[in-house]
Amino acid sequence: MKEELIARVVQVLRINMSWMTWNLFLAFIPLALSVWLFRFRRGGSWLWWLGFLVFYAFLPNAPYLLTDVIHLIDDIRTIQSVWMITLVLIPLYLLVIIGGFEAYVISLINWGYYLHRIGKSQWIWRVELITHFLCAVGVYWGRFLRFNSWDFITQPDAVLTKGVEEILGKQPLVIIAITFVVLAGLYWIMKRVTLGLSQRDSRIGVNSGRANSNTPNI
């Protein structure tokens, strides 16, 4: 019985690792772009604007991982073991979902850093809200219409026609509105946690530097 249960868990993990790895890879694309665009570059060139468009095309992939919780429900029904679900499945899903959403949070923090750097700090909260809405639409397109980020290039007509027509319906608007609220709320919490940890590490670094100010560098 135990061998059968372990074999079933291994099978479920093997199936999940493929899409989890792929979705995390897509989520970290906008994070990498945000570092390049907003930390090391200054806007104005055609290459920067191209990267900016790619950044927004891939950004919904990060919060999209929140919707992968539906796979957890299916896996729970498959395994039906409280211990395996508690000790293996739930921690794995939490790691993937939080990792994807943290990529979203850091990407927007970098975006805000860039706005502050160019003297547009007053636009940060507006840009964040607009981004939450655009990503809510993107998450809906990805989960229900099965569009991918590269469909903006491979099939732009379908994205503009089917995608826009769909979101004008009553039910899609409700789903998008709920997604927007969830993204805005979670982002508000995670942003403060992330910035708080970052500032704490900075203070520790400063205090360590002061404590070792009389120690020669190695």
PDB file of C-alpha atoms in Angstrom:
ATOM      1  CA  MET A   1       0.000   0.000   0.000  1.00  0.00           C
ATOM      2  CA  LYS A   2       2.805   2.431   0.912  1.00  0.00           C
ATOM      3  CA  GLU A   3       4.749   1.557  -2.222  1.00  0.00           C
ATOM      4  CA  GLU A   4       1.666   2.172  -4.340  1.00  0.00           C
ATOM      5  CA  LEU A   5       1.046   5.533  -2.673  1.00  0.00           C
ATOM      6  CA  ILE A   6       4.677   6.619  -3.093  1.00  0.00           C
ATOM      7  CA  ALA A   7       4.602   5.562  -6.736  1.00  0.00           C
ATOM      8  CA  ARG A   8       1.455   7.622  -7.253  1.00  0.00           C
ATOM      9  CA  VAL A   9       3.053  10.683  -5.619  1.00  0.00           C
ATOM     10  CA  VAL A  10       6.171  10.311  -7.764  1.00  0.00           C
ATOM     11  CA  GLN A  11       4.002  10.051 -10.861  1.00  0.00           C
ATOM     12  CA  VAL A  12       2.044  13.205  -9.934  1.00  0.00           C
ATOM     13  CA  LEU A  13       5.257  15.129  -9.159  1.00  0.00           C
ATOM     14  CA  ARG A  14       6.835  14.009 -12.422  1.00  0.00           C
ATOM     15  CA  ILE A  15       3.840  15.305 -14.355  1.00  0.00           C
ATOM     16  CA  ASN A  16       3.695  18.552 -12.376  1.00  0.00           C
ATOM     17  CA  MET A  17       7.400  19.351 -12.571  1.00  0.00           C
ATOM     18  CA  SER A  18       7.226  19.832 -16.339  1.00  0.00           C
ATOM     19  CA  TRP A  19       4.545  22.540 -16.316  1.00  0.00           C
ATOM     20  CA  MET A  20       5.753  24.034 -13.036  1.00  0.00           C
ATOM     21  CA  THR A  21       9.260  24.477 -14.418  1.00  0.00           C
ATOM     22  CA  TRP A  22       7.937  25.945 -17.660  1.00  0.00           C
ATOM     23  CA  ASN A  23       5.540  28.357 -15.924  1.00  0.00           C
ATOM     24  CA  LEU A  24       8.246  29.510 -13.523  1.00  0.00           C
ATOM     25  CA  PHE A  25      10.570  30.089 -16.459  1.00  0.00           C
ATOM     26  CA  LEU A  26       7.923  32.277 -18.124  1.00  0.00           C
ATOM     27  CA  ALA A  27       7.366  34.124 -14.828  1.00  0.00           C
ATOM     28  CA  PHE A  28      11.065  34.942 -14.489  1.00  0.00           C
ATOM     29  CA  ILE A  29      11.357  36.362 -18.009  1.00  0.00           C
ATOM     30  CA  PRO A  30       9.715  39.700 -17.032  1.00  0.00           C
ATOM     31  CA  LEU A  31      11.764  39.740 -13.820  1.00  0.00           C
ATOM     32  CA  ALA A  32      14.996  39.499 -15.809  1.00  0.00           C
ATOM     33  CA  LEU A  33      13.743  42.125 -18.252  1.00  0.00           C
ATOM     34  CA  SER A  34      12.786  44.453 -15.395  1.00  0.00           C
ATOM     35  CA  VAL A  35      16.332  44.342 -14.061  1.00  0.00           C
ATOM     36  CA  TRP A  36      17.754  45.146 -17.497  1.00  0.00           C
ATOM     37  CA  LEU A  37      15.162  47.805 -18.371  1.00  0.00           C
ATOM     38  CA  PHE A  38      14.701  49.593 -15.079  1.00  0.00           C
ATOM     39  CA  ARG A  39      17.964  49.101 -13.199  1.00  0.00           C
ATOM     40  CA  PHE A  40      20.679  49.203 -15.850  1.00  0.00           C
ATOM     41  CA  ARG A  41      19.163  51.043 -18.798  1.00  0.00           C
ATOM     42  CA  ARG A  42      17.547  54.394 -19.467  1.00  0.00           C
ATOM     43  CA  GLY A  43      14.575  54.609 -21.825  1.00  0.00           C
ATOM     44  CA  GLY A  44      14.602  56.253 -25.201  1.00  0.00           C
ATOM     45  CA  SER A  45      16.177  53.783 -27.593  1.00  0.00           C
ATOM     46  CA  TRP A  46      14.167  51.493 -29.841  1.00  0.00           C
ATOM     47  CA  LEU A  47      15.769  48.485 -28.111  1.00  0.00           C
ATOM     48  CA  TRP A  48      14.532  49.692 -24.726  1.00  0.00           C
ATOM     49  CA  TRP A  49      10.981  50.135 -26.004  1.00  0.00           C
ATOM     50  CA  LEU A  50      11.060  46.705 -27.630  1.00  0.00           C
ATOM     51  CA  GLY A  51      12.163  45.189 -24.338  1.00  0.00           C
ATOM     52  CA  PHE A  52       9.444  47.177 -22.556  1.00  0.00           C
ATOM     53  CA  LEU A  53       6.741  45.697 -24.816  1.00  0.00           C
ATOM     54  CA  VAL A  54       8.106  42.190 -24.313  1.00  0.00           C
ATOM     55  CA  PHE A  55       8.171  42.853 -20.565  1.00  0.00           C
ATOM     56  CA  TYR A  56       4.447  43.651 -20.489  1.00  0.00           C
ATOM     57  CA  ALA A  57       3.619  40.781 -22.855  1.00  0.00           C
ATOM     58  CA  PHE A  58       5.226  38.254 -20.475  1.00  0.00           C
ATOM     59  CA  LEU A  59       4.386  39.911 -17.139  1.00  0.00           C
ATOM     60  CA  PRO A  60       0.955  38.205 -16.714  1.00  0.00           C
ATOM     61  CA  ASN A  61       2.775  34.853 -16.625  1.00  0.00           C
ATOM     62  CA  ALA A  62       3.998  35.663 -13.095  1.00  0.00           C
ATOM     63  CA  PRO A  63       0.607  36.168 -11.366  1.00  0.00           C
ATOM     64  CA  TYR A  64      -0.866  33.487 -13.655  1.00  0.00           C
ATOM     65  CA  LEU A  65       0.733  30.919 -11.361  1.00  0.00           C
ATOM     66  CA  LEU A  66      -1.908  31.792  -8.763  1.00  0.00           C
ATOM     67  CA  THR A  67      -4.504  30.072 -10.949  1.00  0.00           C
ATOM     68  CA  ASP A  68      -2.476  26.844 -11.007  1.00  0.00           C
ATOM     69  CA  VAL A  69      -4.040  26.032  -7.654  1.00  0.00           C
ATOM     70  CA  ILE A  70      -6.717  24.212  -9.689  1.00  0.00           C
ATOM     71  CA  HIS A  71      -4.107  21.519 -10.396  1.00  0.00           C
ATOM     72  CA  LEU A  72      -3.607  21.106  -6.649  1.00  0.00           C
ATOM     73  CA  ILE A  73      -7.285  20.209  -6.262  1.00  0.00           C
ATOM     74  CA  ASP A  74      -6.974  17.516  -8.931  1.00  0.00           C
ATOM     75  CA  ASP A  75      -3.794  16.151  -7.337  1.00  0.00           C
ATOM     76  CA  ILE A  76      -5.448  15.979  -3.914  1.00  0.00           C
ATOM     77  CA  ARG A  77      -8.232  13.888  -5.398  1.00  0.00           C
ATOM     78  CA  THR A  78      -5.663  11.620  -7.022  1.00  0.00           C
ATOM     79  CA  ILE A  79      -3.383  11.005  -4.036  1.00  0.00           C
ATOM     80  CA  GLN A  80      -5.929  11.016  -1.194  1.00  0.00           C
ATOM     81  CA  SER A  81      -3.293  10.891   1.532  1.00  0.00           C
ATOM     82  CA  VAL A  82      -3.353  13.603   4.176  1.00  0.00           C
ATOM     83  CA  TRP A  83       0.351  13.235   4.999  1.00  0.00           C
ATOM     84  CA  MET A  84       1.528  13.278   1.388  1.00  0.00           C
ATOM     85  CA  ILE A  85      -0.728  16.218   0.588  1.00  0.00           C
ATOM     86  CA  THR A  86       0.440  18.171   3.652  1.00  0.00           C
ATOM     87  CA  LEU A  87       4.160  17.388   3.500  1.00  0.00           C
ATOM     88  CA  VAL A  88       4.740  17.176  -0.267  1.00  0.00           C
ATOM     89  CA  LEU A  89       2.047  18.666  -2.476  1.00  0.00           C
ATOM     90  CA  ILE A  90       1.033  21.805  -0.587  1.00  0.00           C
ATOM     91  CA  PRO A  91       4.646  22.968   0.139  1.00  0.00           C
ATOM     92  CA  LEU A  92       5.573  22.363  -3.508  1.00  0.00           C
ATOM     93  CA  TYR A  93       2.619  24.346  -4.825  1.00  0.00           C
ATOM     94  CA  LEU A  94       3.222  27.147  -2.318  1.00  0.00           C
ATOM     95  CA  LEU A  95       6.863  27.366  -3.374  1.00  0.00           C
ATOM     96  CA  VAL A  96       5.955  27.626  -7.058  1.00  0.00           C
ATOM     97  CA  ILE A  97       3.036  30.038  -6.621  1.00  0.00           C
ATOM     98  CA  ILE A  98       4.867  32.337  -4.198  1.00  0.00           C
ATOM     99  CA  GLY A  99       7.967  32.231  -6.387  1.00  0.00           C
ATOM    100  CA  GLY A 100       5.974  33.310  -9.432  1.00  0.00           C
ATOM    101  CA  PHE A 101       4.150  36.066  -7.610  1.00  0.00           C
ATOM    102  CA  GLU A 102       7.351  37.330  -5.997  1.00  0.00           C
ATOM    103  CA  ALA A 103       8.765  37.668  -9.511  1.00  0.00           C
ATOM    104  CA  TYR A 104       5.742  39.868 -10.274  1.00  0.00           C
ATOM    105  CA  VAL A 105       6.288  41.970  -7.145  1.00  0.00           C
ATOM    106  CA  ILE A 106      10.000  42.535  -7.748  1.00  0.00           C
ATOM    107  CA  SER A 107       9.334  43.368 -11.408  1.00  0.00           C
ATOM    108  CA  LEU A 108       6.950  46.155 -10.396  1.00  0.00           C
ATOM    109  CA  ILE A 109       9.294  47.346  -7.658  1.00  0.00           C
ATOM    110  CA  ASN A 110      11.985  47.714 -10.322  1.00  0.00           C
ATOM    111  CA  TRP A 111       9.489  49.576 -12.533  1.00  0.00           C
ATOM    112  CA  GLY A 112       8.747  51.925  -9.643  1.00  0.00           C
ATOM    113  CA  TYR A 113      12.446  52.409  -9.005  1.00  0.00           C
ATOM    114  CA  TYR A 114      12.868  53.510 -12.608  1.00  0.00           C
ATOM    115  CA  LEU A 115       9.984  55.980 -12.359  1.00  0.00           C
ATOM    116  CA  HIS A 116      11.515  57.403  -9.187  1.00  0.00           C
ATOM    117  CA  ARG A 117      14.901  57.661 -10.904  1.00  0.00           C
ATOM    118  CA  ILE A 118      13.496  59.749 -13.774  1.00  0.00           C
ATOM    119  CA  GLY A 119      11.511  62.003 -11.420  1.00  0.00           C
ATOM    120  CA  LYS A 120       8.064  60.431 -11.935  1.00  0.00           C
ATOM    121  CA  SER A 121       7.470  59.051  -8.451  1.00  0.00           C
ATOM    122  CA  GLN A 122       3.911  60.375  -8.421  1.00  0.00           C
ATOM    123  CA  TRP A 123       3.092  57.923 -11.228  1.00  0.00           C
ATOM    124  CA  ILE A 124       4.159  54.782  -9.363  1.00  0.00           C
ATOM    125  CA  TRP A 125       0.799  53.896  -7.803  1.00  0.00           C
ATOM    126  CA  ARG A 126      -1.043  54.709 -11.051  1.00  0.00           C
ATOM    127  CA  VAL A 127       1.292  52.488 -13.060  1.00  0.00           C
ATOM    128  CA  GLU A 128       0.859  49.703 -10.502  1.00  0.00           C
ATOM    129  CA  LEU A 129      -2.948  49.834 -10.743  1.00  0.00           C
ATOM    130  CA  ILE A 130      -2.857  49.918 -14.557  1.00  0.00           C
ATOM    131  CA  THR A 131      -0.463  46.971 -14.528  1.00  0.00           C
ATOM    132  CA  HIS A 132      -2.703  44.993 -12.168  1.00  0.00           C
ATOM    133  CA  PHE A 133      -5.630  45.529 -14.550  1.00  0.00           C
ATOM    134  CA  LEU A 134      -3.637  44.576 -17.653  1.00  0.00           C
ATOM    135  CA  CYS A 135      -2.327  41.468 -15.911  1.00  0.00           C
ATOM    136  CA  ALA A 136      -5.853  40.556 -14.751  1.00  0.00           C
ATOM    137  CA  VAL A 137      -6.910  40.637 -18.399  1.00  0.00           C
ATOM    138  CA  GLY A 138      -3.814  38.655 -19.367  1.00  0.00           C
ATOM    139  CA  VAL A 139      -4.484  36.021 -16.707  1.00  0.00           C
ATOM    140  CA  TYR A 140      -8.059  35.659 -17.992  1.00  0.00           C
ATOM    141  CA  TRP A 141      -6.848  35.305 -21.575  1.00  0.00           C
ATOM    142  CA  GLY A 142      -4.311  32.705 -20.538  1.00  0.00           C
ATOM    143  CA  ARG A 143      -6.515  30.614 -18.251  1.00  0.00           C
ATOM    144  CA  PHE A 144      -9.818  30.691 -20.159  1.00  0.00           C
ATOM    145  CA  LEU A 145      -8.887  31.510 -23.771  1.00  0.00           C
ATOM    146  CA  ARG A 146      -5.536  29.680 -23.636  1.00  0.00           C
ATOM    147  CA  PHE A 147      -3.591  32.540 -25.211  1.00  0.00           C
ATOM    148  CA  ASN A 148       0.182  32.704 -24.743  1.00  0.00           C
ATOM    149  CA  SER A 149       2.428  35.760 -24.558  1.00  0.00           C
ATOM    150  CA  TRP A 150       3.898  35.077 -28.001  1.00  0.00           C
ATOM    151  CA  ASP A 151       0.396  35.044 -29.555  1.00  0.00           C
ATOM    152  CA  PHE A 152       0.727  38.825 -29.807  1.00  0.00           C
ATOM    153  CA  ILE A 153       3.215  38.038 -32.604  1.00  0.00           C
ATOM    154  CA  THR A 154       1.996  34.705 -33.984  1.00  0.00           C
ATOM    155  CA  GLN A 155      -1.755  35.452 -34.028  1.00  0.00           C
ATOM    156  CA  PRO A 156      -2.405  39.121 -33.186  1.00  0.00           C
ATOM    157  CA  ASP A 157      -5.773  39.084 -34.997  1.00  0.00           C
ATOM    158  CA  ALA A 158      -7.136  36.379 -32.692  1.00  0.00           C
ATOM    159  CA  VAL A 159      -5.890  38.225 -29.609  1.00  0.00           C
ATOM    160  CA  LEU A 160      -7.466  41.512 -30.677  1.00  0.00           C
ATOM    161  CA  THR A 161     -10.765  40.060 -31.914  1.00  0.00           C
ATOM    162  CA  LYS A 162     -11.558  37.034 -29.757  1.00  0.00           C
ATOM    163  CA  GLY A 163      -9.723  38.407 -26.741  1.00  0.00           C
ATOM    164  CA  VAL A 164     -11.452  41.791 -26.757  1.00  0.00           C
ATOM    165  CA  GLU A 165     -14.870  40.321 -27.554  1.00  0.00           C
ATOM    166  CA  GLU A 166     -14.606  37.874 -24.662  1.00  0.00           C
ATOM    167  CA  ILE A 167     -13.717  40.391 -21.984  1.00  0.00           C
ATOM    168  CA  LEU A 168     -16.720  42.556 -22.866  1.00  0.00           C
ATOM    169  CA  GLY A 169     -19.096  39.913 -21.536  1.00  0.00           C
ATOM    170  CA  LYS A 170     -20.559  40.165 -18.047  1.00  0.00           C
ATOM    171  CA  GLN A 171     -18.972  37.019 -16.617  1.00  0.00           C
ATOM    172  CA  PRO A 172     -15.436  37.760 -17.914  1.00  0.00           C
ATOM    173  CA  LEU A 173     -15.636  41.285 -16.485  1.00  0.00           C
ATOM    174  CA  VAL A 174     -16.561  39.877 -13.075  1.00  0.00           C
ATOM    175  CA  ILE A 175     -13.663  37.396 -13.204  1.00  0.00           C
ATOM    176  CA  ILE A 176     -11.251  40.122 -14.308  1.00  0.00           C
ATOM    177  CA  ALA A 177     -12.482  42.441 -11.558  1.00  0.00           C
ATOM    178  CA  ILE A 178     -11.988  39.740  -8.897  1.00  0.00           C
ATOM    179  CA  THR A 179      -8.543  38.948 -10.292  1.00  0.00           C
ATOM    180  CA  PHE A 180      -7.647  42.633 -10.201  1.00  0.00           C
ATOM    181  CA  VAL A 181      -8.648  42.913  -6.532  1.00  0.00           C
ATOM    182  CA  VAL A 182      -6.684  39.766  -5.652  1.00  0.00           C
ATOM    183  CA  LEU A 183      -3.583  40.981  -7.501  1.00  0.00           C
ATOM    184  CA  ALA A 184      -3.766  44.457  -5.965  1.00  0.00           C
ATOM    185  CA  GLY A 185      -4.273  43.080  -2.446  1.00  0.00           C
ATOM    186  CA  LEU A 186      -1.562  40.431  -2.602  1.00  0.00           C
ATOM    187  CA  TYR A 187       0.831  42.842  -4.267  1.00  0.00           C
ATOM    188  CA  TRP A 188       0.278  45.446  -1.533  1.00  0.00           C
ATOM    189  CA  ILE A 189       1.148  42.842   1.117  1.00  0.00           C
ATOM    190  CA  MET A 190       4.061  41.225  -0.694  1.00  0.00           C
ATOM    191  CA  LYS A 191       5.574  44.548  -1.712  1.00  0.00           C
ATOM    192  CA  ARG A 192       5.795  45.662   1.903  1.00  0.00           C
ATOM    193  CA  VAL A 193       7.223  42.319   3.006  1.00  0.00           C
ATOM    194  CA  THR A 194       9.811  42.400   0.217  1.00  0.00           C
ATOM    195  CA  LEU A 195      10.831  46.013   0.848  1.00  0.00           C
ATOM    196  CA  GLY A 196      10.894  45.389   4.601  1.00  0.00           C
ATOM    197  CA  LEU A 197      13.254  42.431   4.212  1.00  0.00           C
ATOM    198  CA  SER A 198      15.396  44.396   1.772  1.00  0.00           C
ATOM    199  CA  GLN A 199      15.697  47.363   4.124  1.00  0.00           C
ATOM    200  CA  ARG A 200      16.489  45.072   7.041  1.00  0.00           C
ATOM    201  CA  ASP A 201      19.302  43.433   5.079  1.00  0.00           C
ATOM    202  CA  SER A 202      20.590  46.883   4.133  1.00  0.00           C
ATOM    203  CA  ARG A 203      20.641  47.975   7.771  1.00  0.00           C
ATOM    204  CA  ILE A 204      22.447  44.775   8.762  1.00  0.00           C
ATOM    205  CA  GLY A 205      25.006  45.440   6.037  1.00  0.00           C
ATOM    206  CA  VAL A 206      25.532  49.008   7.206  1.00  0.00           C
ATOM    207  CA  ASN A 207      25.894  47.984  10.847  1.00  0.00           C
ATOM    208  CA  SER A 208      28.324  45.230   9.888  1.00  0.00           C
ATOM    209  CA  GLY A 209      30.319  47.717   7.886  1.00  0.00           C
ATOM    210  CA  ARG A 210      30.514  50.067  10.838  1.00  0.00           C
ATOM    211  CA  ALA A 211      31.484  47.294  13.190  1.00  0.00           C
ATOM    212  CA  ASN A 212      34.265  46.194  10.868  1.00  0.00           C
ATOM    213  CA  SER A 213      35.348  49.684   9.819  1.00  0.00           C
ATOM    214  CA  ASN A 214      38.678  49.230  11.585  1.00  0.00           C
ATOM    215  CA  THR A 215      39.262  45.831  10.071  1.00  0.00           C
ATOM    216  CA  PRO A 216      41.368  45.784   6.891  1.00  0.00           C
ATOM    217  CA  ASN A 217      39.784  44.345   3.766  1.00  0.00           C
ATOM    218  CA  ILE A 218      40.872  40.884   2.803  1.00  0.00           C
TER     219      ILE A 218
END
